mmCIF file of C-alpha atoms and ligand atoms in Angstrom:
data_model
loop_
_atom_site.group_PDB
_atom_site.id
_atom_site.type_symbol
_atom_site.label_atom_id
_atom_site.label_comp_id
_atom_site.label_asym_id
_atom_site.label_seq_id
_atom_site.Cartn_x
_atom_site.Cartn_y
_atom_site.Cartn_z
ATOM 1 C CA MET A 1 8.038 20.157 -20.941
ATOM 2 C CA ASN A 2 7.147 22.766 -18.357
ATOM 3 C CA THR A 3 7.972 22.454 -14.691
ATOM 4 C CA PRO A 4 5.032 20.465 -13.267
ATOM 5 C CA ASN A 5 2.518 22.357 -11.143
ATOM 6 C CA ALA A 6 2.765 19.651 -8.588
ATOM 7 C CA GLU A 7 4.870 16.553 -8.116
ATOM 8 C CA ILE A 8 5.221 13.447 -6.049
ATOM 9 C CA VAL A 9 8.813 12.785 -5.106
ATOM 10 C CA VAL A 10 9.562 9.177 -4.195
ATOM 11 C CA ASP A 11 12.825 8.338 -2.447
ATOM 12 C CA VAL A 12 13.638 4.740 -3.328
ATOM 13 C CA ALA A 13 16.388 4.698 -0.687
ATOM 14 C CA ALA A 14 13.639 5.041 1.925
ATOM 15 C CA ILE A 15 11.817 1.999 0.510
ATOM 16 C CA ARG A 16 15.036 -0.030 0.565
ATOM 17 C CA HIS A 17 15.727 1.069 4.122
ATOM 18 C CA ASN A 18 12.204 0.139 5.232
ATOM 19 C CA VAL A 19 12.286 -3.301 3.630
ATOM 20 C CA ARG A 20 15.619 -4.028 5.313
ATOM 21 C CA ARG A 21 14.325 -2.724 8.613
ATOM 22 C CA LEU A 22 11.211 -4.911 8.406
ATOM 23 C CA ARG A 23 13.355 -7.891 7.563
ATOM 24 C CA GLU A 24 15.459 -7.251 10.693
ATOM 25 C CA TRP A 25 12.261 -6.894 12.657
ATOM 26 C CA VAL A 26 10.808 -10.272 11.645
ATOM 27 C CA GLY A 27 14.125 -12.121 11.553
ATOM 28 C CA PRO A 28 15.919 -14.196 8.964
ATOM 29 C CA ASP A 29 13.624 -17.226 9.170
ATOM 30 C CA VAL A 30 10.563 -15.418 7.900
ATOM 31 C CA GLN A 31 10.288 -14.626 4.199
ATOM 32 C CA MET A 32 9.515 -11.061 3.234
ATOM 33 C CA MET A 33 6.870 -10.272 0.644
ATOM 34 C CA THR A 34 6.700 -6.628 -0.343
ATOM 35 C CA VAL A 35 3.221 -5.712 -1.526
ATOM 36 C CA VAL A 36 3.342 -3.391 -4.538
ATOM 37 C CA LYS A 37 -0.321 -3.418 -5.622
ATOM 38 C CA GLY A 38 -2.159 -0.161 -6.245
ATOM 39 C CA ASP A 39 0.808 1.203 -8.231
ATOM 40 C CA GLY A 40 3.091 0.538 -5.301
ATOM 41 C CA TYR A 41 0.689 2.307 -2.912
ATOM 42 C CA GLY A 42 0.959 5.305 -5.234
ATOM 43 C CA HIS A 43 4.767 5.295 -5.227
ATOM 44 C CA GLY A 44 5.083 3.675 -8.659
ATOM 45 C CA MET A 45 4.862 -0.114 -8.827
ATOM 46 C CA LEU A 46 8.040 -0.715 -10.828
ATOM 47 C CA ASP A 47 10.238 1.610 -8.801
ATOM 48 C CA ALA A 48 8.859 0.232 -5.556
ATOM 49 C CA ALA A 49 9.426 -3.316 -6.804
ATOM 50 C CA ARG A 50 13.025 -2.628 -7.820
ATOM 51 C CA ALA A 51 13.771 -1.020 -4.469
ATOM 52 C CA ALA A 52 12.182 -3.901 -2.554
ATOM 53 C CA VAL A 53 14.091 -6.525 -4.529
ATOM 54 C CA ALA A 54 17.364 -4.621 -4.073
ATOM 55 C CA ALA A 55 16.704 -4.657 -0.339
ATOM 56 C CA GLY A 56 16.193 -8.412 -0.307
ATOM 57 C CA ALA A 57 12.437 -8.913 -0.596
ATOM 58 C CA ASP A 58 11.897 -12.645 -1.274
ATOM 59 C CA TRP A 59 8.503 -12.146 -2.879
ATOM 60 C CA LEU A 60 6.408 -9.409 -4.424
ATOM 61 C CA GLY A 61 2.655 -9.354 -3.921
ATOM 62 C CA VAL A 62 -0.011 -7.744 -6.089
ATOM 63 C CA ALA A 63 -3.778 -7.869 -6.377
ATOM 64 C CA THR A 64 -4.577 -8.128 -10.080
ATOM 65 C CA TYR A 65 -3.370 -10.375 -12.874
ATOM 66 C CA ASP A 66 -2.376 -7.303 -14.874
ATOM 67 C CA GLU A 67 -0.172 -6.018 -12.085
ATOM 68 C CA ALA A 68 1.586 -9.391 -11.953
ATOM 69 C CA LEU A 69 2.106 -9.557 -15.712
ATOM 70 C CA THR A 70 3.400 -5.971 -15.765
ATOM 71 C CA LEU A 71 6.073 -6.892 -13.231
ATOM 72 C CA ARG A 72 7.059 -9.897 -15.362
ATOM 73 C CA ALA A 73 7.060 -7.798 -18.542
ATOM 74 C CA HIS A 74 9.555 -5.461 -16.881
ATOM 75 C CA GLY A 75 11.932 -8.227 -15.993
ATOM 76 C CA TYR A 76 11.052 -9.278 -12.463
ATOM 77 C CA THR A 77 11.678 -13.018 -12.387
ATOM 78 C CA GLY A 78 11.426 -13.669 -8.634
ATOM 79 C CA ARG A 79 8.520 -15.102 -6.654
ATOM 80 C CA LEU A 80 5.304 -13.283 -7.263
ATOM 81 C CA LEU A 81 1.839 -13.809 -5.778
ATOM 82 C CA CYS A 82 -1.419 -12.316 -6.998
ATOM 83 C CA TRP A 83 -4.792 -12.706 -5.391
ATOM 84 C CA LEU A 84 -7.655 -11.064 -7.185
ATOM 85 C CA GLY A 85 -8.788 -12.390 -10.537
ATOM 86 C CA VAL A 86 -12.319 -12.476 -11.851
ATOM 87 C CA PRO A 87 -14.060 -15.100 -13.999
ATOM 88 C CA GLY A 88 -13.308 -14.811 -17.690
ATOM 89 C CA GLN A 89 -9.727 -13.602 -17.297
ATOM 90 C CA ASP A 90 -7.028 -15.605 -19.030
ATOM 91 C CA VAL A 91 -4.861 -17.416 -16.481
ATOM 92 C CA VAL A 92 -2.582 -19.082 -19.051
ATOM 93 C CA PRO A 93 -0.123 -16.149 -19.261
ATOM 94 C CA LEU A 94 0.235 -16.208 -15.469
ATOM 95 C CA VAL A 95 0.950 -19.928 -15.417
ATOM 96 C CA ASP A 96 3.419 -19.453 -18.274
ATOM 97 C CA ALA A 97 5.099 -16.645 -16.336
ATOM 98 C CA ASP A 98 5.458 -18.660 -13.119
ATOM 99 C CA VAL A 99 3.176 -16.394 -11.151
ATOM 100 C CA ASP A 100 1.615 -17.868 -8.022
ATOM 101 C CA VAL A 101 -2.124 -17.386 -8.384
ATOM 102 C CA THR A 102 -4.580 -17.594 -5.529
ATOM 103 C CA ALA A 103 -7.651 -19.817 -5.607
ATOM 104 C CA TYR A 104 -10.601 -18.828 -3.418
ATOM 105 C CA SER A 105 -12.941 -21.561 -4.610
ATOM 106 C CA VAL A 106 -13.140 -24.860 -6.464
ATOM 107 C CA ALA A 107 -14.521 -22.982 -9.482
ATOM 108 C CA GLU A 108 -11.455 -20.754 -9.540
ATOM 109 C CA LEU A 109 -9.178 -23.748 -9.052
ATOM 110 C CA ASP A 110 -10.850 -25.451 -12.033
ATOM 111 C CA VAL A 111 -10.036 -22.451 -14.234
ATOM 112 C CA ILE A 112 -6.431 -22.560 -13.056
ATOM 113 C CA ARG A 113 -6.260 -26.325 -13.724
ATOM 114 C CA ALA A 114 -7.543 -25.790 -17.248
ATOM 115 C CA ALA A 115 -4.954 -23.043 -17.767
ATOM 116 C CA ALA A 116 -2.204 -25.372 -16.566
ATOM 117 C CA ARG A 117 -3.299 -28.071 -19.027
ATOM 118 C CA GLU A 118 -3.240 -25.498 -21.800
ATOM 119 C CA ALA A 119 0.142 -24.120 -20.734
ATOM 120 C CA GLY A 120 1.528 -27.633 -20.421
ATOM 121 C CA VAL A 121 3.130 -26.895 -17.047
ATOM 122 C CA PRO A 122 1.775 -27.153 -13.512
ATOM 123 C CA ALA A 123 0.316 -23.937 -12.117
ATOM 124 C CA ARG A 124 1.593 -22.585 -8.848
ATOM 125 C CA VAL A 125 -1.461 -22.124 -6.681
ATOM 126 C CA GLN A 126 -1.998 -20.687 -3.258
ATOM 127 C CA LEU A 127 -5.224 -21.408 -1.434
ATOM 128 C CA LYS A 128 -6.929 -18.734 0.578
ATOM 129 C CA ILE A 129 -9.001 -19.511 3.634
ATOM 130 C CA ASP A 130 -11.461 -16.913 4.911
ATOM 131 C CA THR A 131 -10.731 -16.852 8.648
ATOM 132 C CA GLY A 132 -13.200 -14.117 9.464
ATOM 133 C CA LEU A 133 -12.801 -11.115 7.165
ATOM 134 C CA SER A 134 -15.662 -12.402 4.997
ATOM 135 C CA ARG A 135 -13.996 -11.031 1.909
ATOM 136 C CA GLY A 136 -12.151 -13.348 -0.491
ATOM 137 C CA GLY A 137 -11.269 -16.934 0.319
ATOM 138 C CA ALA A 138 -13.048 -20.178 1.098
ATOM 139 C CA THR A 139 -15.306 -20.279 4.137
ATOM 140 C CA ALA A 140 -14.554 -22.890 6.779
ATOM 141 C CA ALA A 141 -17.460 -24.904 5.348
ATOM 142 C CA ASP A 142 -15.994 -24.877 1.826
ATOM 143 C CA TRP A 143 -12.366 -25.313 2.865
ATOM 144 C CA PRO A 144 -12.213 -29.135 2.998
ATOM 145 C CA GLY A 145 -13.664 -29.292 -0.516
ATOM 146 C CA LEU A 146 -11.155 -26.782 -1.862
ATOM 147 C CA VAL A 147 -8.283 -28.598 -0.194
ATOM 148 C CA ALA A 148 -9.410 -31.976 -1.574
ATOM 149 C CA ALA A 149 -9.762 -30.578 -5.098
ATOM 150 C CA ALA A 150 -6.329 -28.956 -4.872
ATOM 151 C CA ARG A 151 -4.755 -32.181 -3.703
ATOM 152 C CA GLU A 152 -6.417 -34.069 -6.544
ATOM 153 C CA ALA A 153 -5.084 -31.484 -9.033
ATOM 154 C CA GLU A 154 -1.640 -31.802 -7.507
ATOM 155 C CA VAL A 155 -1.689 -35.581 -7.850
ATOM 156 C CA ALA A 156 -2.797 -35.101 -11.477
ATOM 157 C CA GLY A 157 0.266 -32.920 -12.033
ATOM 158 C CA GLU A 158 -1.812 -29.861 -12.867
ATOM 159 C CA VAL A 159 -0.927 -27.668 -9.924
ATOM 160 C CA ARG A 160 1.608 -27.304 -7.198
ATOM 161 C CA VAL A 161 0.069 -25.893 -4.016
ATOM 162 C CA THR A 162 2.782 -23.462 -2.965
ATOM 163 C CA GLY A 163 0.994 -21.633 -0.203
ATOM 164 C CA ILE A 164 -1.953 -21.338 2.120
ATOM 165 C CA TRP A 165 -2.912 -17.962 3.435
ATOM 166 C CA SER A 166 -5.475 -15.690 4.964
ATOM 167 C CA HIS A 167 -5.977 -12.006 5.700
ATOM 168 C CA LEU A 168 -6.684 -10.219 8.961
ATOM 169 C CA VAL A 169 -9.634 -8.188 10.156
ATOM 170 C CA ALA A 170 -8.050 -5.932 12.742
ATOM 171 C CA SER A 171 -4.294 -6.353 12.755
ATOM 172 C CA ASP A 172 -3.920 -2.639 13.510
ATOM 173 C CA ASP A 173 -5.773 -3.222 16.790
ATOM 174 C CA PRO A 174 -3.837 -5.954 18.623
ATOM 175 C CA GLY A 175 -6.439 -6.188 21.378
ATOM 176 C CA HIS A 176 -9.303 -6.884 18.961
ATOM 177 C CA PRO A 177 -10.845 -10.324 19.628
ATOM 178 C CA ALA A 178 -10.781 -11.164 15.902
ATOM 179 C CA ASN A 179 -6.996 -11.643 16.069
ATOM 180 C CA ASP A 180 -7.075 -14.670 18.364
ATOM 181 C CA LEU A 181 -10.047 -16.147 16.533
ATOM 182 C CA GLN A 182 -8.383 -15.783 13.136
ATOM 183 C CA GLU A 183 -5.094 -17.228 14.270
ATOM 184 C CA LYS A 184 -6.951 -20.243 15.633
ATOM 185 C CA ALA A 185 -9.068 -20.593 12.464
ATOM 186 C CA PHE A 186 -5.913 -20.415 10.350
ATOM 187 C CA LEU A 187 -4.251 -23.184 12.363
ATOM 188 C CA ASP A 188 -7.385 -25.317 11.960
ATOM 189 C CA ALA A 189 -7.329 -24.741 8.189
ATOM 190 C CA LEU A 190 -3.651 -25.697 8.036
ATOM 191 C CA ALA A 191 -4.349 -28.903 9.925
ATOM 192 C CA ILE A 192 -7.068 -29.849 7.430
ATOM 193 C CA ALA A 193 -4.712 -29.157 4.508
ATOM 194 C CA ASP A 194 -1.973 -31.158 6.158
ATOM 195 C CA ALA A 195 -4.268 -34.108 6.725
ATOM 196 C CA ALA A 196 -5.206 -33.989 3.047
ATOM 197 C CA GLY A 197 -1.542 -34.274 2.100
ATOM 198 C CA LEU A 198 -0.803 -30.683 1.059
ATOM 199 C CA GLN A 199 2.681 -29.446 1.844
ATOM 200 C CA PRO A 200 2.773 -25.753 1.002
ATOM 201 C CA GLU A 201 6.089 -23.904 0.952
ATOM 202 C CA VAL A 202 4.622 -20.911 2.701
ATOM 203 C CA ARG A 203 1.815 -20.358 5.160
ATOM 204 C CA HIS A 204 1.063 -16.697 5.733
ATOM 205 C CA LEU A 205 -1.353 -14.452 7.555
ATOM 206 C CA ALA A 206 0.366 -11.214 8.541
ATOM 207 C CA ASN A 207 0.297 -7.814 6.852
ATOM 208 C CA SER A 208 2.553 -4.989 8.077
ATOM 209 C CA ALA A 209 0.773 -4.394 11.371
ATOM 210 C CA ALA A 210 0.702 -8.069 12.353
ATOM 211 C CA ALA A 211 4.295 -8.576 11.176
ATOM 212 C CA VAL A 212 5.379 -5.872 13.580
ATOM 213 C CA LEU A 213 2.932 -6.318 16.459
ATOM 214 C CA ARG A 214 2.200 -10.034 16.665
ATOM 215 C CA PRO A 215 5.109 -12.451 16.203
ATOM 216 C CA SER A 216 2.873 -15.538 16.475
ATOM 217 C CA MET A 217 1.234 -14.526 13.215
ATOM 218 C CA ARG A 218 4.392 -14.399 11.133
ATOM 219 C CA PHE A 219 4.371 -18.082 10.146
ATOM 220 C CA ASP A 220 6.659 -18.586 7.080
ATOM 221 C CA LEU A 221 6.173 -15.229 5.392
ATOM 222 C CA VAL A 222 4.852 -11.738 6.031
ATOM 223 C CA ARG A 223 3.133 -9.544 3.438
ATOM 224 C CA CYS A 224 4.262 -6.013 4.091
ATOM 225 C CA GLY A 225 2.708 -3.133 2.211
ATOM 226 C CA ILE A 226 2.236 0.115 4.083
ATOM 227 C CA ALA A 227 5.281 -0.187 6.355
ATOM 228 C CA SER A 228 7.518 -0.749 3.325
ATOM 229 C CA TYR A 229 6.620 2.767 2.265
ATOM 230 C CA GLY A 230 7.505 4.094 5.705
ATOM 231 C CA LEU A 231 3.998 4.773 6.948
ATOM 232 C CA ASP A 232 2.503 3.932 10.343
ATOM 233 C CA PRO A 233 1.114 0.385 10.087
ATOM 234 C CA ALA A 234 -1.221 0.933 13.040
ATOM 235 C CA PRO A 235 -2.439 3.877 15.094
ATOM 236 C CA GLY A 236 0.213 4.889 17.560
ATOM 237 C CA VAL A 237 2.947 2.793 15.925
ATOM 238 C CA THR A 238 4.999 5.549 14.359
ATOM 239 C CA PRO A 239 7.648 5.275 11.659
ATOM 240 C CA ALA A 240 10.113 6.877 14.076
ATOM 241 C CA GLU A 241 9.533 4.105 16.628
ATOM 242 C CA LEU A 242 10.104 1.446 14.002
ATOM 243 C CA ASP A 243 12.946 3.360 12.332
ATOM 244 C CA LEU A 244 10.986 3.565 9.089
ATOM 245 C CA VAL A 245 11.203 6.500 6.684
ATOM 246 C CA PRO A 246 8.204 7.740 4.663
ATOM 247 C CA ALA A 247 9.210 7.509 1.007
ATOM 248 C CA MET A 248 6.718 9.939 -0.553
ATOM 249 C CA THR A 249 6.636 13.723 -0.585
ATOM 250 C CA ALA A 250 3.844 15.577 -2.400
ATOM 251 C CA ARG A 251 4.583 19.178 -3.249
ATOM 252 C CA ALA A 252 3.510 22.004 -5.526
ATOM 253 C CA HIS A 253 4.586 25.491 -6.514
ATOM 254 C CA LEU A 254 2.411 28.327 -5.224
ATOM 255 C CA ALA A 255 0.562 29.710 -8.243
ATOM 256 C CA MET A 256 -0.264 33.023 -6.575
ATOM 257 C CA VAL A 257 0.170 34.871 -3.285
ATOM 258 C CA LYS A 258 -2.104 37.768 -2.337
ATOM 259 C CA ARG A 259 -3.452 39.866 0.506
ATOM 260 C CA ILE A 260 -7.090 39.785 1.505
ATOM 261 C CA GLU A 261 -8.962 42.016 3.901
ATOM 262 C CA ALA A 262 -11.041 41.091 6.939
ATOM 263 C CA GLY A 263 -14.435 39.793 5.892
ATOM 264 C CA ALA A 264 -13.255 38.162 2.655
ATOM 265 C CA GLY A 265 -14.684 34.659 2.185
ATOM 266 C CA VAL A 266 -12.452 31.970 0.678
ATOM 267 C CA SER A 267 -13.273 29.319 -1.937
ATOM 268 C CA TYR A 268 -16.636 27.781 -2.904
ATOM 269 C CA GLY A 269 -19.449 28.435 -0.506
ATOM 270 C CA HIS A 270 -17.321 30.740 1.658
ATOM 271 C CA LEU A 271 -16.843 27.989 4.192
ATOM 272 C CA TRP A 272 -14.159 30.191 5.727
ATOM 273 C CA VAL A 273 -14.195 33.958 6.168
ATOM 274 C CA ALA A 274 -11.138 35.959 7.210
ATOM 275 C CA ASP A 275 -11.626 37.786 10.518
ATOM 276 C CA ALA A 276 -8.492 39.852 9.932
ATOM 277 C CA PRO A 277 -6.341 40.778 6.939
ATOM 278 C CA THR A 278 -4.079 37.958 5.859
ATOM 279 C CA THR A 279 -2.036 36.538 2.979
ATOM 280 C CA LEU A 280 -3.332 33.639 0.905
ATOM 281 C CA GLY A 281 -1.319 31.167 -1.122
ATOM 282 C CA LEU A 282 -2.874 29.346 -4.060
ATOM 283 C CA VAL A 283 -1.719 25.716 -4.213
ATOM 284 C CA PRO A 284 -2.321 24.123 -7.640
ATOM 285 C CA ALA A 285 -3.542 20.695 -6.506
ATOM 286 C CA GLY A 286 -7.101 19.630 -5.838
ATOM 287 C CA TYR A 287 -9.406 16.675 -5.588
ATOM 288 C CA ALA A 288 -8.765 15.716 -9.222
ATOM 289 C CA ASP A 289 -5.217 15.077 -8.012
ATOM 290 C CA GLY A 290 -6.324 13.130 -4.947
ATOM 291 C CA VAL A 291 -6.399 15.908 -2.354
ATOM 292 C CA PRO A 292 -9.402 14.721 -0.328
ATOM 293 C CA ARG A 293 -12.352 17.116 -0.374
ATOM 294 C CA HIS A 294 -12.898 16.064 3.236
ATOM 295 C CA GLY A 295 -9.732 18.060 3.865
ATOM 296 C CA SER A 296 -11.643 21.310 3.324
ATOM 297 C CA ASN A 297 -10.834 23.706 6.170
ATOM 298 C CA VAL A 298 -8.870 21.074 8.110
ATOM 299 C CA LEU A 299 -5.693 20.143 6.243
ATOM 300 C CA GLU A 300 -2.341 21.852 6.645
ATOM 301 C CA ILE A 301 0.336 22.472 4.024
ATOM 302 C CA ALA A 302 3.889 23.633 4.712
ATOM 303 C CA VAL A 303 5.762 26.485 3.075
ATOM 304 C CA ALA A 304 9.392 27.046 4.035
ATOM 305 C CA GLY A 305 9.107 24.542 6.871
ATOM 306 C CA GLU A 306 6.049 26.127 8.459
ATOM 307 C CA ARG A 307 2.560 24.686 8.395
ATOM 308 C CA HIS A 308 -0.350 26.752 7.192
ATOM 309 C CA PRO A 309 -4.057 25.934 7.365
ATOM 310 C CA LEU A 310 -6.013 25.146 4.239
ATOM 311 C CA ARG A 311 -8.924 27.603 4.091
ATOM 312 C CA GLY A 312 -12.329 26.811 2.679
ATOM 313 C CA ARG A 313 -13.196 24.049 0.261
ATOM 314 C CA VAL A 314 -10.810 21.865 -1.641
ATOM 315 C CA CYS A 315 -11.517 22.539 -5.342
ATOM 316 C CA MET A 316 -10.898 20.261 -8.319
ATOM 317 C CA ASP A 317 -7.559 21.814 -9.279
ATOM 318 C CA GLN A 318 -6.520 23.969 -6.365
ATOM 319 C CA VAL A 319 -6.672 24.802 -2.692
ATOM 320 C CA VAL A 320 -6.018 28.007 -0.778
ATOM 321 C CA ILE A 321 -3.794 28.216 2.287
ATOM 322 C CA ASP A 322 -3.523 30.965 4.877
ATOM 323 C CA LEU A 323 0.069 32.153 5.012
ATOM 324 C CA GLY A 324 -0.626 34.656 7.799
ATOM 325 C CA PRO A 325 -0.541 38.461 7.835
ATOM 326 C CA GLU A 326 3.249 38.844 7.814
ATOM 327 C CA SER A 327 4.125 36.232 5.196
ATOM 328 C CA SER A 328 7.044 36.806 2.884
ATOM 329 C CA ALA A 329 6.101 33.830 0.680
ATOM 330 C CA ARG A 330 5.978 34.460 -3.049
ATOM 331 C CA ALA A 331 4.382 32.870 -6.048
ATOM 332 C CA GLY A 332 6.563 29.994 -7.195
ATOM 333 C CA ASP A 333 7.604 28.995 -3.671
ATOM 334 C CA LEU A 334 7.328 25.302 -2.850
ATOM 335 C CA ALA A 335 4.372 24.153 -0.791
ATOM 336 C CA VAL A 336 4.748 20.685 0.749
ATOM 337 C CA LEU A 337 1.409 18.937 1.074
ATOM 338 C CA PHE A 338 2.811 16.006 3.010
ATOM 339 C CA GLY A 339 6.083 14.159 3.355
ATOM 340 C CA PRO A 340 8.300 12.430 5.902
ATOM 341 C CA GLY A 341 7.625 15.206 8.417
ATOM 342 C CA SER A 342 11.301 15.901 8.894
ATOM 343 C CA GLN A 343 11.114 19.472 7.656
ATOM 344 C CA GLY A 344 8.005 20.693 9.363
ATOM 345 C CA GLU A 345 5.555 19.343 6.787
ATOM 346 C CA PRO A 346 2.564 17.194 7.739
ATOM 347 C CA THR A 347 2.784 13.440 7.161
ATOM 348 C CA ALA A 348 0.329 11.391 5.089
ATOM 349 C CA THR A 349 -0.858 9.958 8.400
ATOM 350 C CA GLU A 350 -1.641 13.431 9.752
ATOM 351 C CA TRP A 351 -3.533 14.243 6.562
ATOM 352 C CA ALA A 352 -5.457 10.995 6.940
ATOM 353 C CA GLU A 353 -6.380 11.699 10.535
ATOM 354 C CA ALA A 354 -7.582 15.199 9.610
ATOM 355 C CA CYS A 355 -9.815 13.765 6.871
ATOM 356 C CA GLY A 356 -11.137 10.747 8.747
ATOM 357 C CA THR A 357 -9.341 8.201 6.587
ATOM 358 C CA ILE A 358 -6.132 6.132 6.609
ATOM 359 C CA ASN A 359 -2.670 6.920 5.266
ATOM 360 C CA TYR A 360 -3.099 4.113 2.682
ATOM 361 C CA GLU A 361 -5.864 6.098 1.009
ATOM 362 C CA ILE A 362 -3.895 9.346 1.031
ATOM 363 C CA VAL A 363 -0.831 7.932 -0.749
ATOM 364 C CA THR A 364 -2.683 5.673 -3.181
ATOM 365 C CA ARG A 365 -5.064 8.416 -4.309
ATOM 366 C CA ILE A 366 -2.663 11.318 -4.616
ATOM 367 C CA GLY A 367 -1.608 11.502 -8.221
ATOM 368 C CA GLY A 368 -3.876 12.817 -10.936
ATOM 369 C CA ARG A 369 -1.862 15.439 -12.754
ATOM 370 C CA PHE A 370 1.089 15.316 -10.368
ATOM 371 C CA ALA A 371 4.370 14.431 -12.028
ATOM 372 C CA ARG A 372 6.186 11.603 -10.268
ATOM 373 C CA THR A 373 9.902 12.029 -9.710
ATOM 374 C CA VAL A 374 12.059 9.232 -8.356
ATOM 375 C CA VAL A 375 15.114 10.164 -6.335
ATOM 376 C CA ASP A 376 17.684 8.015 -4.572
ATOM 377 C CA SER A 377 19.022 9.750 -1.477
ATOM 378 C CA ALA A 378 21.495 6.928 -0.797
ATOM 379 C CA PRO A 379 22.670 5.365 -4.063
ATOM 380 C CA GLU A 380 23.656 1.729 -3.575
ATOM 381 C CA GLY A 381 27.277 1.261 -2.799
ATOM 382 C CA GLN A 382 27.292 4.399 -0.699
ATOM 383 C CA ALA A 383 24.550 3.576 1.758
HETATM 384 C C1 LIG B 1 -2.765 -5.018 0.673
HETATM 385 C C2 LIG B 1 -2.545 -6.334 1.280
HETATM 386 C C3 LIG B 1 -1.467 -6.563 2.169
HETATM 387 C C4 LIG B 1 -0.571 -5.467 2.683
HETATM 388 O O1 LIG B 1 -1.161 -4.876 3.835
HETATM 389 P P1 LIG B 1 -0.427 -3.724 4.638
HETATM 390 O O2 LIG B 1 -1.364 -3.440 5.752
HETATM 391 O O3 LIG B 1 -0.290 -2.582 3.693
HETATM 392 O O4 LIG B 1 0.893 -4.239 5.071
HETATM 393 C C5 LIG B 1 -1.253 -7.852 2.606
HETATM 394 N N1 LIG B 1 -2.034 -8.867 2.188
HETATM 395 C C6 LIG B 1 -3.092 -8.679 1.362
HETATM 396 C C7 LIG B 1 -3.926 -9.830 0.985
HETATM 397 C C8 LIG B 1 -3.386 -7.421 0.889
HETATM 398 O O5 LIG B 1 -4.443 -7.243 0.083
#
């Protein structure tokens, strides 16, 4: 195999450090779920999962049934919640594998009950209440019906209701009025469940931002995704402040370095034209690899610890950076697209801000033809 044009380097020691740090942050009485959906936010689901478990994560969380079954197939036997099935999918393997599945509606609960009868063991079910996001989950109007059906299924021995949860609208904006309203709506939903005789092991509402910013929302468990990977959970809440370390670096080898003269236009449409002679570096990564096309003319990429502006449009396979008139860079040199920021390179958060998106989207979409290399900067036993 050739050296890859471009690679994502994931430091699993950073993930372990972040999970431990988050655990310290929320305290020993709150269970820690590390969310590894979306291929571990682009870091590799299995490597992220192993790192999280090694650092003491009590639960793993994923969206799809397939993600959950993949974790089981690779030997993860701990607590595991998934929350996004669609009608027609087979729930029996999840019940068999002791996965906690989420029910949003009585119809979904009925499918889970049928799966439990087929599996011959009770299904672990968590009920989701929609407290204002208007995405998944039962509305306040449908909640009493879902709770009653779940209790009936529990009495029938078909399910065990292990959790009740909800998801936040604006946890990254602590002053947003939705936060108070959702916390109140969640407490109301819990009271209804309690009155119906449900005794869930875990009640949970908080993602990373709420886990860090709003202690009253931690309840029994927090579901931490983005912060586990060392990225800012909310604007202005930096990894440095929280002592978190970004785990992903995306880098590529310069395919070519060349001089251009004043007046030369760069990349499709000549969105940028040199007003003086300069040196260009050709970076072999483009939108097919998840470099956002919105980054045209605005992103920066570092070479030898110095940031250089991306010039012109992002292409499918490549981008061009301006190394400056005096550059001594050569083809083959490493260009760091983004990383922890400790060696002059931009962070995923800076890339996101430049493109009008969020760091989540940067790390989950980077990939394409990048190779992924896992490193461990602090092998266990030494760290
Ligand atoms: C993705 C997700 C999380 C994790 O959110 P972060 O902001 O990354 O911490 C938590 N809960 C649910 C339901 C999710 O879908």
